[in-house]
């Protein structure tokens, strides 16, 4: 009918709702919010980006299900004295303990434990298949390959950045992109005095989690093998906790990723002082 369709986040429409909530009030609030000159609209994604995002989200769901199953198995077997550390790498210890337990736990406990182990193994096969698919997609996409040159950004994180992030043209600078992910301090400023608190943790939680995980791996490697003298990493590790450095590095990675998605270059390590 000649209308230009735009998407608005519900959180930006809520301030314009008057008193009670009904269809008429919601429609009026949507029309009022859409007429604001500074309103932010949701960018419509293309089909290929949505498909890549679906692959990532499905893998993430299976990883959460595997973690849930492992926690349930460890908790149930711990009641019968079969203990193993956290993580998928120690499942073989639980399997060996079940096979060598004899008649110590009831037979039903052994059967259910083996059933959970089979379920976890099936999830791992499906996770490996989706991971291989993401790696294949990462090799085929030129922008994803450039994102993978950033330290701490692997195939999964690079595909997620390309699939879940909106067009970089909607951000005027790198800090806006980092704020959209939720890697900037929360502000409580008033009267010309800036008050910065903890990390806002607003925006895209999946990207924020992946960037912090990748930054944590870089910080651990640098803390173990040493950072170049005079570099930003060396100065931060000398005075700040490792987790704080990891979040700050995730902020820098987000800004670098926005610059690479906007241009056509690759990551280049900054020169040390």
Short mmCIF file of C-alpha atoms in Angstrom, two decimals:
data_model
loop_
_atom_site.label_atom_id
_atom_site.label_comp_id
_atom_site.label_asym_id
_atom_site.label_seq_id
_atom_site.Cartn_x
_atom_site.Cartn_y
_atom_site.Cartn_z
CA UNK A 1 0.00 0.00 0.00
CA UNK A 2 3.02 2.25 -0.33
CA UNK A 3 3.98 2.26 3.37
CA UNK A 4 7.61 2.12 4.49
CA UNK A 5 7.73 -0.62 7.15
CA UNK A 6 10.09 -0.13 10.08
CA UNK A 7 10.77 -2.22 13.17
CA UNK A 8 11.04 -0.63 16.62
CA UNK A 9 12.29 -2.30 19.78
CA UNK A 10 9.41 -2.58 22.32
CA UNK A 11 11.58 -0.97 25.01
CA UNK A 12 11.67 2.26 22.95
CA UNK A 13 7.88 2.31 22.54
CA UNK A 14 7.01 1.74 26.20
CA UNK A 15 7.79 5.34 27.35
CA UNK A 16 5.11 6.66 24.96
CA UNK A 17 2.29 4.47 26.34
CA UNK A 18 -0.18 6.59 28.32
CA UNK A 19 -1.77 5.16 31.45
CA UNK A 20 -3.52 1.89 30.67
CA UNK A 21 -2.34 -0.68 28.15
CA UNK A 22 -4.70 -1.53 25.32
CA UNK A 23 -4.58 -1.80 21.54
CA UNK A 24 -5.49 1.83 20.96
CA UNK A 25 -2.88 3.10 23.43
CA UNK A 26 -0.24 0.78 21.95
CA UNK A 27 -0.99 1.94 18.40
CA UNK A 28 -0.79 5.57 19.47
CA UNK A 29 2.51 4.94 21.25
CA UNK A 30 3.97 3.17 18.19
CA UNK A 31 2.94 6.04 15.92
CA UNK A 32 4.37 8.60 18.35
CA UNK A 33 7.66 6.69 18.71
CA UNK A 34 8.01 6.26 14.93
CA UNK A 35 7.67 10.02 14.42
CA UNK A 36 10.61 10.86 16.70
CA UNK A 37 13.59 12.17 14.69
CA UNK A 38 16.13 10.37 16.93
CA UNK A 39 14.32 7.02 17.10
CA UNK A 40 16.45 3.93 16.52
CA UNK A 41 14.94 1.31 14.24
CA UNK A 42 15.81 -2.37 13.96
CA UNK A 43 17.63 -3.21 10.72
CA UNK A 44 16.06 -5.98 8.64
CA UNK A 45 18.45 -8.90 8.05
CA UNK A 46 18.88 -10.74 4.79
CA UNK A 47 18.01 -14.44 4.55
CA UNK A 48 21.62 -15.66 4.44
CA UNK A 49 22.45 -13.84 7.67
CA UNK A 50 19.40 -15.28 9.36
CA UNK A 51 20.43 -18.80 8.26
CA UNK A 52 23.96 -18.33 9.65
CA UNK A 53 22.50 -17.02 12.91
CA UNK A 54 20.22 -20.06 13.12
CA UNK A 55 23.20 -22.41 12.80
CA UNK A 56 25.02 -20.61 15.59
CA UNK A 57 21.98 -20.49 17.88
CA UNK A 58 21.25 -24.19 17.33
CA UNK A 59 24.83 -25.10 18.25
CA UNK A 60 24.61 -22.87 21.31
CA UNK A 61 21.38 -24.61 22.37
CA UNK A 62 22.98 -28.05 22.04
CA UNK A 63 26.00 -26.91 24.07
CA UNK A 64 23.69 -25.75 26.86
CA UNK A 65 21.84 -29.07 26.76
CA UNK A 66 25.15 -30.95 26.99
CA UNK A 67 26.21 -28.85 29.98
CA UNK A 68 22.86 -29.51 31.65
CA UNK A 69 23.14 -33.27 31.07
CA UNK A 70 26.72 -33.38 32.38
CA UNK A 71 25.73 -31.45 35.52
CA UNK A 72 22.79 -33.80 36.11
CA UNK A 73 25.00 -36.87 35.67
CA UNK A 74 27.69 -35.56 38.03
CA UNK A 75 25.09 -34.59 40.63
CA UNK A 76 23.31 -37.95 40.56
CA UNK A 77 26.49 -40.04 40.70
CA UNK A 78 28.02 -37.90 43.44
CA UNK A 79 25.29 -39.16 45.78
CA UNK A 80 26.76 -42.67 45.36
CA UNK A 81 30.40 -41.67 45.78
CA UNK A 82 31.30 -41.49 42.08
CA UNK A 83 33.06 -38.14 41.78
CA UNK A 84 34.58 -36.45 38.72
CA UNK A 85 35.72 -32.87 38.03
CA UNK A 86 33.68 -30.48 35.95
CA UNK A 87 33.84 -30.40 32.18
CA UNK A 88 33.28 -32.78 29.26
CA UNK A 89 36.92 -33.88 29.37
CA UNK A 90 36.31 -35.89 32.56
CA UNK A 91 33.33 -37.91 31.33
CA UNK A 92 35.60 -40.88 30.65
CA UNK A 93 36.35 -41.03 34.37
CA UNK A 94 32.65 -41.28 35.20
CA UNK A 95 32.11 -43.91 32.53
CA UNK A 96 35.02 -45.97 33.87
CA UNK A 97 33.69 -45.61 37.43
CA UNK A 98 30.26 -46.88 36.33
CA UNK A 99 31.73 -49.85 34.50
CA UNK A 100 34.03 -50.79 37.39
CA UNK A 101 31.60 -50.05 40.23
CA UNK A 102 30.30 -53.61 40.39
CA UNK A 103 27.34 -53.91 42.75
CA UNK A 104 28.16 -50.82 44.80
CA UNK A 105 25.39 -48.53 43.40
CA UNK A 106 21.99 -50.01 42.47
CA UNK A 107 21.60 -51.47 39.00
CA UNK A 108 19.10 -48.75 38.07
CA UNK A 109 21.69 -46.06 38.81
CA UNK A 110 24.20 -47.70 36.47
CA UNK A 111 21.61 -48.03 33.69
CA UNK A 112 20.45 -44.43 33.97
CA UNK A 113 24.04 -43.23 34.16
CA UNK A 114 24.94 -45.06 30.95
CA UNK A 115 21.79 -43.66 29.33
CA UNK A 116 22.87 -40.11 30.19
CA UNK A 117 26.37 -40.81 28.87
CA UNK A 118 24.90 -42.03 25.58
CA UNK A 119 22.78 -38.87 25.38
CA UNK A 120 25.82 -36.68 26.00
CA UNK A 121 27.83 -38.52 23.33
CA UNK A 122 25.01 -38.03 20.81
CA UNK A 123 24.94 -34.31 21.62
CA UNK A 124 28.70 -34.08 21.13
CA UNK A 125 28.39 -35.64 17.67
CA UNK A 126 25.75 -33.08 16.67
CA UNK A 127 27.78 -30.22 18.16
CA UNK A 128 30.87 -31.31 16.24
CA UNK A 129 28.82 -31.43 13.03
CA UNK A 130 27.51 -27.90 13.52
CA UNK A 131 31.00 -26.67 14.47
CA UNK A 132 32.38 -28.12 11.24
CA UNK A 133 29.58 -26.40 9.33
CA UNK A 134 30.42 -23.06 10.96
CA UNK A 135 34.11 -23.51 10.10
CA UNK A 136 33.17 -24.21 6.48
CA UNK A 137 31.01 -21.09 6.36
CA UNK A 138 33.85 -19.09 7.92
CA UNK A 139 36.26 -20.17 5.17
CA UNK A 140 33.79 -19.22 2.44
CA UNK A 141 32.97 -15.72 3.74
CA UNK A 142 35.60 -13.10 3.03
CA UNK A 143 34.54 -10.78 5.86
CA UNK A 144 34.51 -13.64 8.38
CA UNK A 145 38.04 -14.59 7.36
CA UNK A 146 39.18 -11.02 8.03
CA UNK A 147 37.48 -11.05 11.44
CA UNK A 148 39.33 -14.24 12.35
CA UNK A 149 42.64 -12.36 12.11
CA UNK A 150 41.77 -10.61 15.38
CA UNK A 151 43.35 -12.35 18.42
CA UNK A 152 40.63 -14.04 20.45
CA UNK A 153 38.14 -14.31 17.56
CA UNK A 154 37.65 -17.83 16.22
CA UNK A 155 35.30 -19.25 13.57
CA UNK A 156 32.26 -19.39 15.89
CA UNK A 157 32.71 -15.83 17.15
CA UNK A 158 33.44 -14.48 13.67
CA UNK A 159 30.34 -16.11 12.17
CA UNK A 160 28.25 -14.82 15.08
CA UNK A 161 29.56 -11.27 14.55
CA UNK A 162 28.73 -11.38 10.87
CA UNK A 163 25.29 -12.94 11.39
CA UNK A 164 23.95 -11.25 14.55
CA UNK A 165 25.39 -7.75 14.27
CA UNK A 166 23.31 -5.09 12.48
CA UNK A 167 24.80 -3.14 9.57
CA UNK A 168 27.87 -1.31 10.81
CA UNK A 169 26.73 1.81 8.97
CA UNK A 170 24.16 2.31 11.74
CA UNK A 171 26.99 2.98 14.23
CA UNK A 172 28.84 6.26 13.95
CA UNK A 173 31.88 5.01 15.87
CA UNK A 174 33.30 1.89 17.47
CA UNK A 175 32.15 2.84 20.95
CA UNK A 176 28.53 2.76 19.80
CA UNK A 177 29.01 -0.81 18.57
CA UNK A 178 30.61 -1.83 21.87
CA UNK A 179 27.74 -0.15 23.74
CA UNK A 180 25.21 -2.06 21.62
CA UNK A 181 26.87 -5.32 22.67
CA UNK A 182 26.95 -4.19 26.32
CA UNK A 183 30.69 -3.82 26.95
CA UNK A 184 30.73 -0.23 28.25
CA UNK A 185 30.22 1.06 31.81
CA UNK A 186 26.72 1.90 32.98
CA UNK A 187 26.25 5.65 33.33
CA UNK A 188 24.51 7.45 36.19
CA UNK A 189 25.64 10.97 35.33
CA UNK A 190 23.87 14.14 36.38
CA UNK A 191 24.65 17.84 36.79
CA UNK A 192 27.68 17.69 34.53
CA UNK A 193 29.36 15.05 36.71
CA UNK A 194 30.10 11.71 35.07
CA UNK A 195 29.45 8.62 37.20
CA UNK A 196 30.44 5.33 35.62
CA UNK A 197 29.51 2.01 37.18
CA UNK A 198 29.87 -1.63 36.25
CA UNK A 199 29.54 -3.05 32.74
CA UNK A 200 26.11 -2.30 31.35
CA UNK A 201 25.50 -5.90 30.09
CA UNK A 202 22.83 -4.62 27.72
CA UNK A 203 22.33 -5.55 24.08
CA UNK A 204 23.39 -8.78 22.34
CA UNK A 205 24.30 -11.24 25.10
CA UNK A 206 25.59 -13.97 22.76
CA UNK A 207 28.18 -11.70 21.16
CA UNK A 208 29.15 -10.28 24.55
CA UNK A 209 29.72 -13.76 25.95
CA UNK A 210 31.77 -14.91 22.97
CA UNK A 211 33.94 -11.79 22.95
CA UNK A 212 34.64 -12.05 26.69
CA UNK A 213 35.50 -15.76 26.36
CA UNK A 214 37.89 -15.03 23.51
CA UNK A 215 39.44 -12.10 25.38
CA UNK A 216 39.87 -14.28 28.48
CA UNK A 217 41.86 -16.82 26.49
CA UNK A 218 44.14 -14.06 25.17
CA UNK A 219 44.65 -12.64 28.67
CA UNK A 220 45.48 -16.06 30.11
CA UNK A 221 48.01 -16.74 27.36
CA UNK A 222 49.63 -13.34 27.84
CA UNK A 223 49.71 -13.74 31.62
CA UNK A 224 51.42 -17.12 31.21
CA UNK A 225 53.90 -16.25 28.46
CA UNK A 226 54.25 -12.52 29.06
CA UNK A 227 53.07 -9.50 27.11
CA UNK A 228 55.36 -7.28 25.00
CA UNK A 229 57.06 -4.64 27.10
CA UNK A 230 55.35 -1.28 26.90
CA UNK A 231 52.17 -2.66 25.36
CA UNK A 232 48.64 -1.91 26.57
CA UNK A 233 48.26 -5.52 27.73
CA UNK A 234 51.44 -5.39 29.81
CA UNK A 235 50.39 -2.15 31.53
CA UNK A 236 46.89 -3.48 32.28
CA UNK A 237 48.06 -6.85 33.63
CA UNK A 238 50.53 -5.10 35.91
CA UNK A 239 47.85 -3.09 37.73
CA UNK A 240 44.40 -4.63 37.06
CA UNK A 241 42.64 -7.95 37.78
CA UNK A 242 42.61 -10.42 34.90
CA UNK A 243 38.82 -10.43 34.52
CA UNK A 244 38.73 -6.65 34.27
CA UNK A 245 41.46 -6.78 31.63
CA UNK A 246 39.45 -9.43 29.74
CA UNK A 247 36.32 -7.26 29.62
CA UNK A 248 38.37 -4.23 28.54
CA UNK A 249 40.02 -6.32 25.83
CA UNK A 250 36.60 -7.55 24.67
CA UNK A 251 35.61 -3.89 24.29
CA UNK A 252 38.68 -3.28 22.12
CA UNK A 253 37.96 -6.41 20.06
CA UNK A 254 34.42 -5.19 19.41
CA UNK A 255 35.72 -1.84 18.16
CA UNK A 256 38.29 -3.52 15.93
CA UNK A 257 35.63 -5.89 14.58
CA UNK A 258 33.40 -2.96 13.68
CA UNK A 259 36.28 -1.30 11.83
CA UNK A 260 37.05 -4.49 9.87
CA UNK A 261 33.39 -5.05 8.97
CA UNK A 262 33.20 -1.48 7.69
CA UNK A 263 36.41 -1.60 5.66
CA UNK A 264 38.33 -4.24 3.77
CA UNK A 265 41.54 -4.64 5.79
CA UNK A 266 42.80 -7.20 8.28
CA UNK A 267 43.94 -6.90 11.89
CA UNK A 268 47.36 -5.41 12.49
CA UNK A 269 48.96 -5.52 15.92
CA UNK A 270 49.60 -2.04 17.35
CA UNK A 271 53.17 -0.92 17.78
CA UNK A 272 54.51 -0.99 21.34
CA UNK A 273 55.77 2.14 23.04
#
